[in-house]
Amino acid sequence: MIEVNKKIAENHGLTEDEYEKIIKIIGKKPNFTELGIFSAMWNEHCSYKSSKKWLKTLPTKNERVIQGPGENAGVIDIDDDDVAIFKIESHNHPSFIEPYQGAATGVGGILRDIFTMGARPVASLNSLRFGSADHPKTKYLLNGVVSGIAGYGNCIGVPTVGGEIEFDSCYNGNILVNAMNIGITKKNKVFYSIASGVGNPVIYVGSKTGRDGIHGASMASQEFDENTEAKKPTVQVGDPFSEKLLLEACLELMKTNAIVSIQDMGAAGLTSSSVEMASKGKVGIEINLDKVPCREKGMSPYEIMLSESQERMLIVLKEGREKDCEKIFNKWGLDFSVIGKLTNTNKLILISNNKVVCDLAISALSDQAPEYDRKWEKPITEKKIDFKTKIKNFQITELIEKIISHPNQTNKSWVWDQYDHMVMCDTINQPGGNASIIRVHDTNKAIAATVDCTPRYCKSSPFLGGMQAVCETYRNLCSVGATPIAITNCLNFGNPEKPEIMGQFVDVIKGISEACKKLNYPVISGNVSLYNETNGIGINPTPVIGGVGLIKNISQTSNHKFKEAGNLVYIIGDTIGHLGQSILCYDILNIKKGEPPPLELEKEIKNGKFIIEAIKQKLIQSSHDVSSGGIILSILEMCIPSKIGINLNIDKSGFQLIEYLFGEDQSRYAIEVKPENEAVLLKNMKNKGVSFKKIGKTINEKYIHINNKYKLNLNNLIELHNKWFKNYNK
Amino acid sequence: MIANIIVFPGSNCDRDIKVALEKFQIKCKMIWHQENELPKADLVVLPGGFSYGDYLRCGSMASKSVIMNEVIKHASTGAYVIGICNGFQILTETKLLPGALLRNYMLKFICRRINLIVKNNTTPFTNKYKNKAKIKIPIAHNEGNYYADEATLKKLEENEQIVFQYCDENYEINNNGNPNGSSLNIAGIVNKKQNILGMMPHPERCIENFLGEADGIPFFESLLK
């Protein structure tokens, strides 16, 4: 076996201090297998060593939370003894190296996190960020990622119901692929990963272990450089067919009451699953590696323990239930093997060829993993700047045409047409809306889900950006009639060893905390992805928030499509006309300086509750949140799917009109109201102290009129809106 | 009416079709692919999904499974067989229906509500649709590009075996309305005896108004006639 030294430890991503700490804790020099296991457990991805201190400050509890962060996924009460289990996870590094497999296994990994906990997955979402559209790698990465998500999700038969996709040059060297999944089960049918019962058998089920993905988790804890291509062998290879079988077999086994605990083999494979289960249960675990089903002969203990082969699970069974379990896995054509047992030694003991090849205290790997209080600098929030001179000469119609055809605002059906978003027959609101709505099967209620983040805001003011990402999901959910109940987050940042990056991280967490506390919208699960840097250049801070809401009656929902001509259009919330960090400035005019719009959480709550109530009372025909792109983009997105035009009458002109239409003031909604409902609605708005403004009326013509001065042909806008992806992928 | 739904490893629309059939009071039994006997039933359904992972070729491994011998026997008595999506692919692989389903011509998976014309409303599966009815039903497939040689296509036309055809927004049968490159815009066909139907669209996905169009309802009602 290879003799371990400082240099080898360094190659495993362990610093000199960390290597010395290992020797001190275990009182000996680790052998090569043990070193590999340490590197897998102590890397950033598995240990959260840079982020833990700050993650602990997030609000994670309220009356609905059954399980917060720390398990495979979070669990939230959705009434009637039903629970929703959900989580979002990143697969950024592998997807950049090998887009198809990276994205596919990202979907596979998050699905396993959900069904490990006993829930049938019912909806997938994803949040994707690519470099600028004209960067030479973007087209290849976009196509690979989208088909990887499609290939995996379609085959397993879980609908991909929503997501977001954005292009920005800050992701040229580090794309972001964040996958979210939601499952549903009964409150008393949730499974956890806490091992218990000394002597209970430890079972390996699923696919065989191969040499793929070795050191995947360590790779994801490092920056990229020009040698990134050479890291391809660290990317796992997915097989959605095996996952479908594993899903059905696990759910079948879960009905038998034979399981003590269960955990999927995700990042750092057999190592992290066995150590985490034992650590949580404060027991020891002994594994005979000769019993692990392997794809090829001669795999070393090191390779078996560090492989990230997909579609595998580790289960602790009640003693004596092995045969029942084996029968189910045989039926589904999957491997089943009793590979070890729980012990009272509190140690991880690995045996290979009748020899002990690893003997480590579980606590050395988990509890004693390093935790850093990294240096951080308070980020400097950018100052307000004057846009007037830069913008006043543009024609408003020209700006509208540019915004509607920009890759970030264009029709993205090219993407979601490739995803089966209807399988399981419970998808009510499809991709492309504010939030997707999925009926809870066989009931009259539904959950709504959305993923969102505005990284340009986060870059300019991490605190406001963190708050805004939470609020945007809140708004998306309210606008379809769902009461927001909980979030999951995927925190994508650069290198935390740099104080300015750590400062972004800290401030974003503070912003998220602040918003979640006030909105009673706890964080129940999440994931951190650091070191999103290439050659020292980091991405914009991108804390992606996955929000889930509850709809008690599926007849009380809304969507963003105008329903008919002759209806009135109102904006709920205050419009000041804040252009800093707006799409207009950032994407269209390339003015990247300036501060993002301010945010008042009380208003967010008041306006959100008002919209939900109005939807319940059927006082509004359609509703859309107003955020990126301002009022004008929201209105166009309401006109386009229904091909209904609008007369906009706004008491502003010139530059002020541009501010009014394109400004991104927060906590606003656009709503369509029938004339006969107007009086009641106005009364309600006044009673609740909600600010509002009538801005126009839907019309029978296919035109957008603004103040009888500007006129845009809706059919032309639709054509502009629809063509980008088609042309790009010709 | 009683239906047997065949479940292959990788089937993923088996529950959806069961829910739909039961909504129309058709009793369902789920039959695992390794069974060598079919309970007595009026109808056998091969559901959508990715049987055996769609490895090798869609539907090819399923066509060689134990249960398919029983399905072929069932069909030979004149009893009904419906194959939806992956089920259609299995039916062509077993030669219960002519032709083959190739990759979509754009080489991408397509999931979308699509316009169809009911070309033949005299089959046991379509008799509740109006003649030449214009309907919207979702598709979700990667290999739905129906192909057959000229002679076979001619026969399909002569024998009125073409049941559903893709069409555009104005319900014209042309290239514009053809999502996957199918010959003659074919979305679904029956055998000559009209007891076996294969179709790419998923009628089980559109039987509730609030999920969008409910044009799948007449399909299931036809079975009850």
Coordinates of C-alpha atoms in Angstrom, one line a residue, chain A residues 57-298:
Chain A
T57 CA -27.9 31.1 12.2
L58 CA -30.7 30.3 9.7
P59 CA -34.2 30.0 11.0
T60 CA -35.2 26.3 10.6
K61 CA -38.2 25.8 12.8
N62 CA -41.8 26.7 13.0
E63 CA -45.2 25.0 13.6
R64 CA -45.1 23.1 10.3
V65 CA -41.5 21.9 10.3
I66 CA -41.1 18.2 11.1
Q67 CA -37.5 17.8 10.0
G68 CA -35.1 20.7 9.3
P69 CA -31.6 20.6 7.8
G70 CA -29.3 17.7 8.7
E71 CA -31.2 14.8 7.2
N72 CA -31.3 13.7 3.5
A73 CA -34.1 16.3 3.0
G74 CA -36.4 18.5 5.0
V75 CA -39.9 17.5 6.0
I76 CA -42.9 19.9 6.3
D77 CA -46.5 19.3 7.4
I78 CA -49.0 20.0 4.6
D79 CA -52.1 19.1 6.8
D80 CA -54.3 16.0 6.8
D81 CA -51.3 13.9 8.0
D82 CA -49.5 14.5 4.7
V83 CA -46.0 15.8 4.5
A84 CA -43.9 17.3 1.7
I85 CA -40.2 16.4 1.7
F86 CA -37.9 18.5 -0.4
K87 CA -34.4 19.7 -1.0
I88 CA -32.2 21.4 -3.6
E89 CA -28.7 20.4 -4.4
S90 CA -25.9 21.6 -6.7
H91 CA -24.1 19.6 -9.3
N92 CA -22.1 22.5 -10.7
H93 CA -18.5 21.2 -10.9
P94 CA -19.4 17.8 -12.6
S95 CA -21.8 19.5 -15.0
F96 CA -19.1 21.8 -16.2
I97 CA -16.7 18.9 -16.8
E98 CA -19.3 16.6 -18.4
P99 CA -22.6 18.3 -18.9
Y100 CA -24.9 15.4 -19.7
Q101 CA -23.8 13.0 -17.0
G102 CA -23.2 15.9 -14.5
A103 CA -26.7 17.2 -14.8
A104 CA -28.3 13.7 -15.0
T105 CA -26.7 12.5 -11.9
G106 CA -27.6 15.8 -10.2
V107 CA -31.2 14.9 -10.8
G108 CA -30.6 11.3 -9.7
G109 CA -28.9 12.3 -6.5
I110 CA -31.7 14.7 -5.4
L111 CA -34.4 12.1 -6.3
R112 CA -32.6 9.6 -4.0
D113 CA -32.5 12.1 -1.2
I114 CA -36.3 12.3 -1.4
F115 CA -37.2 8.6 -1.7
T116 CA -34.7 7.6 0.9
M117 CA -37.0 9.4 3.3
G118 CA -40.0 7.4 2.3
A119 CA -41.6 9.8 -0.1
R120 CA -42.6 9.2 -3.7
P121 CA -41.0 12.1 -5.7
V122 CA -43.7 14.1 -7.4
A123 CA -41.9 17.1 -8.9
S124 CA -38.5 18.1 -10.1
L125 CA -37.3 21.7 -10.6
N126 CA -34.0 23.1 -11.7
S127 CA -32.1 26.3 -11.6
L128 CA -29.5 26.7 -14.4
R129 CA -26.9 29.3 -15.0
F130 CA -24.6 29.5 -18.0
G131 CA -21.9 31.8 -19.3
S132 CA -22.8 34.5 -21.8
A133 CA -24.6 33.1 -24.9
D134 CA -21.8 33.9 -27.2
H135 CA -19.1 32.2 -25.1
P136 CA -17.8 29.2 -27.1
K137 CA -18.7 26.6 -24.5
T138 CA -22.2 27.8 -23.7
K139 CA -24.1 26.1 -26.5
Y140 CA -22.4 22.7 -25.7
L141 CA -23.0 23.1 -22.0
L142 CA -26.6 24.2 -22.4
N143 CA -27.5 21.3 -24.7
G144 CA -25.7 18.8 -22.6
V145 CA -27.2 19.9 -19.3
V146 CA -30.8 20.2 -20.6
S147 CA -30.6 16.7 -22.3
G148 CA -29.0 15.3 -19.2
I149 CA -31.9 16.5 -17.0
A150 CA -34.4 15.3 -19.6
G151 CA -32.8 11.9 -20.0
Y152 CA -32.8 11.1 -16.3
G153 CA -36.1 12.8 -15.3
N154 CA -38.1 11.5 -18.2
C155 CA -37.0 8.0 -17.8
I156 CA -37.7 7.8 -14.1
G157 CA -41.2 9.2 -14.7
V158 CA -41.1 12.2 -12.3
P159 CA -42.4 15.4 -13.9
T160 CA -39.9 18.3 -14.3
V161 CA -42.4 21.1 -13.6
G162 CA -40.4 24.3 -13.4
G163 CA -37.1 26.1 -13.1
E164 CA -35.1 29.1 -14.2
I165 CA -32.3 29.6 -16.7
E166 CA -30.0 32.6 -17.0
F167 CA -27.0 33.6 -19.0
D168 CA -24.3 35.8 -17.6
S169 CA -20.6 36.1 -18.4
C170 CA -19.8 35.6 -14.7
Y171 CA -20.6 31.9 -15.2
N172 CA -18.3 31.4 -18.2
G173 CA -16.0 29.2 -16.3
N174 CA -18.4 27.9 -13.7
I175 CA -21.9 27.0 -14.7
L176 CA -24.5 26.3 -12.0
V177 CA -26.8 23.3 -12.1
N178 CA -29.0 23.1 -9.1
A179 CA -31.7 20.4 -8.9
M180 CA -34.6 20.4 -6.6
N181 CA -37.1 17.6 -5.9
I182 CA -40.3 17.3 -3.9
G183 CA -41.9 14.2 -2.6
I184 CA -45.0 13.4 -0.7
T185 CA -45.9 10.8 1.9
K186 CA -47.8 10.4 5.2
K187 CA -46.5 11.9 8.4
N188 CA -46.0 8.5 10.1
K189 CA -44.2 7.0 7.0
V190 CA -41.0 9.1 7.1
F191 CA -37.7 7.3 7.2
Y192 CA -34.5 8.7 8.7
S193 CA -30.8 7.9 8.5
I194 CA -30.1 7.5 12.2
A195 CA -28.6 4.0 12.6
S196 CA -29.5 2.1 15.8
G197 CA -29.5 -1.4 17.3
V198 CA -26.1 -3.0 17.8
G199 CA -25.9 -6.2 15.8
N200 CA -28.4 -5.1 13.2
P201 CA -27.3 -6.0 9.7
V202 CA -26.1 -3.3 7.3
I203 CA -27.4 -3.9 3.7
Y204 CA -26.1 -2.7 0.4
V205 CA -28.7 -2.4 -2.4
G206 CA -28.9 -1.0 -5.9
S207 CA -26.3 -1.0 -8.6
K208 CA -22.8 -2.3 -8.4
T209 CA -19.8 -0.3 -7.3
G210 CA -17.5 0.8 -10.1
R211 CA -14.5 3.0 -10.5
D212 CA -16.5 6.1 -11.5
G213 CA -16.7 9.3 -9.5
I214 CA -13.8 8.6 -7.2
H215 CA -13.1 11.8 -5.4
G216 CA -16.1 13.5 -6.9
A217 CA -16.8 15.4 -3.6
S218 CA -13.2 16.5 -3.3
M219 CA -13.2 17.7 -6.9
A220 CA -16.3 19.8 -6.1
S221 CA -14.4 21.4 -3.3
Q222 CA -11.7 22.9 -5.5
E223 CA -11.3 25.7 -8.0
F224 CA -11.0 25.1 -11.7
D225 CA -8.1 25.9 -14.0
E226 CA -7.1 25.0 -17.5
N227 CA -6.6 21.3 -16.5
T228 CA -10.2 20.8 -15.6
E229 CA -10.9 18.5 -18.6
A230 CA -8.6 16.0 -17.0
K231 CA -11.0 15.6 -14.2
K232 CA -13.6 13.8 -16.3
P233 CA -13.1 10.5 -14.5
T234 CA -14.3 12.1 -11.3
V235 CA -17.8 12.6 -12.8
Q236 CA -20.3 9.8 -12.1
V237 CA -22.3 8.1 -14.7
G238 CA -26.1 7.8 -14.2
D239 CA -28.5 5.1 -15.1
P240 CA -32.1 6.3 -14.6
F241 CA -33.5 2.9 -15.3
S242 CA -31.7 1.5 -12.3
E243 CA -32.9 4.4 -10.2
K244 CA -36.5 3.7 -11.2
L245 CA -36.1 0.1 -10.1
L246 CA -34.4 1.3 -6.9
L247 CA -37.2 3.8 -6.2
E248 CA -39.9 1.1 -6.6
A249 CA -38.0 -1.5 -4.6
C250 CA -37.3 0.9 -1.7
L251 CA -40.9 2.1 -1.6
E252 CA -42.0 -1.5 -1.6
L253 CA -39.5 -2.4 1.2
M254 CA -40.7 0.6 3.2
K255 CA -44.1 -0.9 3.4
T256 CA -42.8 -3.9 5.3
N257 CA -41.6 -2.3 8.5
A258 CA -38.2 -4.0 8.2
I259 CA -36.1 -0.8 7.9
V260 CA -34.3 0.8 10.9
S261 CA -32.7 3.5 8.9
I262 CA -31.7 4.2 5.3
Q263 CA -29.4 6.6 3.5
D264 CA -28.5 7.0 -0.1
M265 CA -24.9 6.8 -1.3
G266 CA -24.3 10.2 -2.8
A267 CA -21.3 12.4 -2.5
A268 CA -18.4 10.3 -1.1
G269 CA -20.4 7.1 -1.6
L270 CA -20.1 4.3 0.9
T271 CA -17.8 6.4 3.1
S272 CA -20.2 9.2 3.9
S273 CA -23.3 7.1 4.0
S274 CA -21.8 4.6 6.5
V275 CA -20.1 7.3 8.7
E276 CA -23.1 9.6 8.7
M277 CA -25.5 6.9 9.7
A278 CA -23.3 5.6 12.5
S279 CA -22.4 9.1 13.7
K280 CA -26.1 10.1 14.0
G281 CA -26.9 7.0 15.9
K282 CA -23.7 7.1 18.0
V283 CA -22.9 3.5 17.1
G284 CA -20.0 1.8 15.3
I285 CA -20.1 0.1 12.0
E286 CA -18.2 -2.9 10.6
I287 CA -18.1 -3.5 6.9
N288 CA -16.7 -6.5 5.0
L289 CA -15.6 -5.0 1.7
D290 CA -15.5 -8.4 0.0
K291 CA -19.3 -8.4 0.2
V292 CA -19.7 -5.1 -1.7
P293 CA -21.1 -5.9 -5.1
C294 CA -18.4 -4.6 -7.6
R295 CA -18.5 -4.1 -11.3
E296 CA -15.0 -5.3 -11.7
K297 CA -12.5 -7.5 -9.9
G298 CA -9.6 -6.2 -8.0

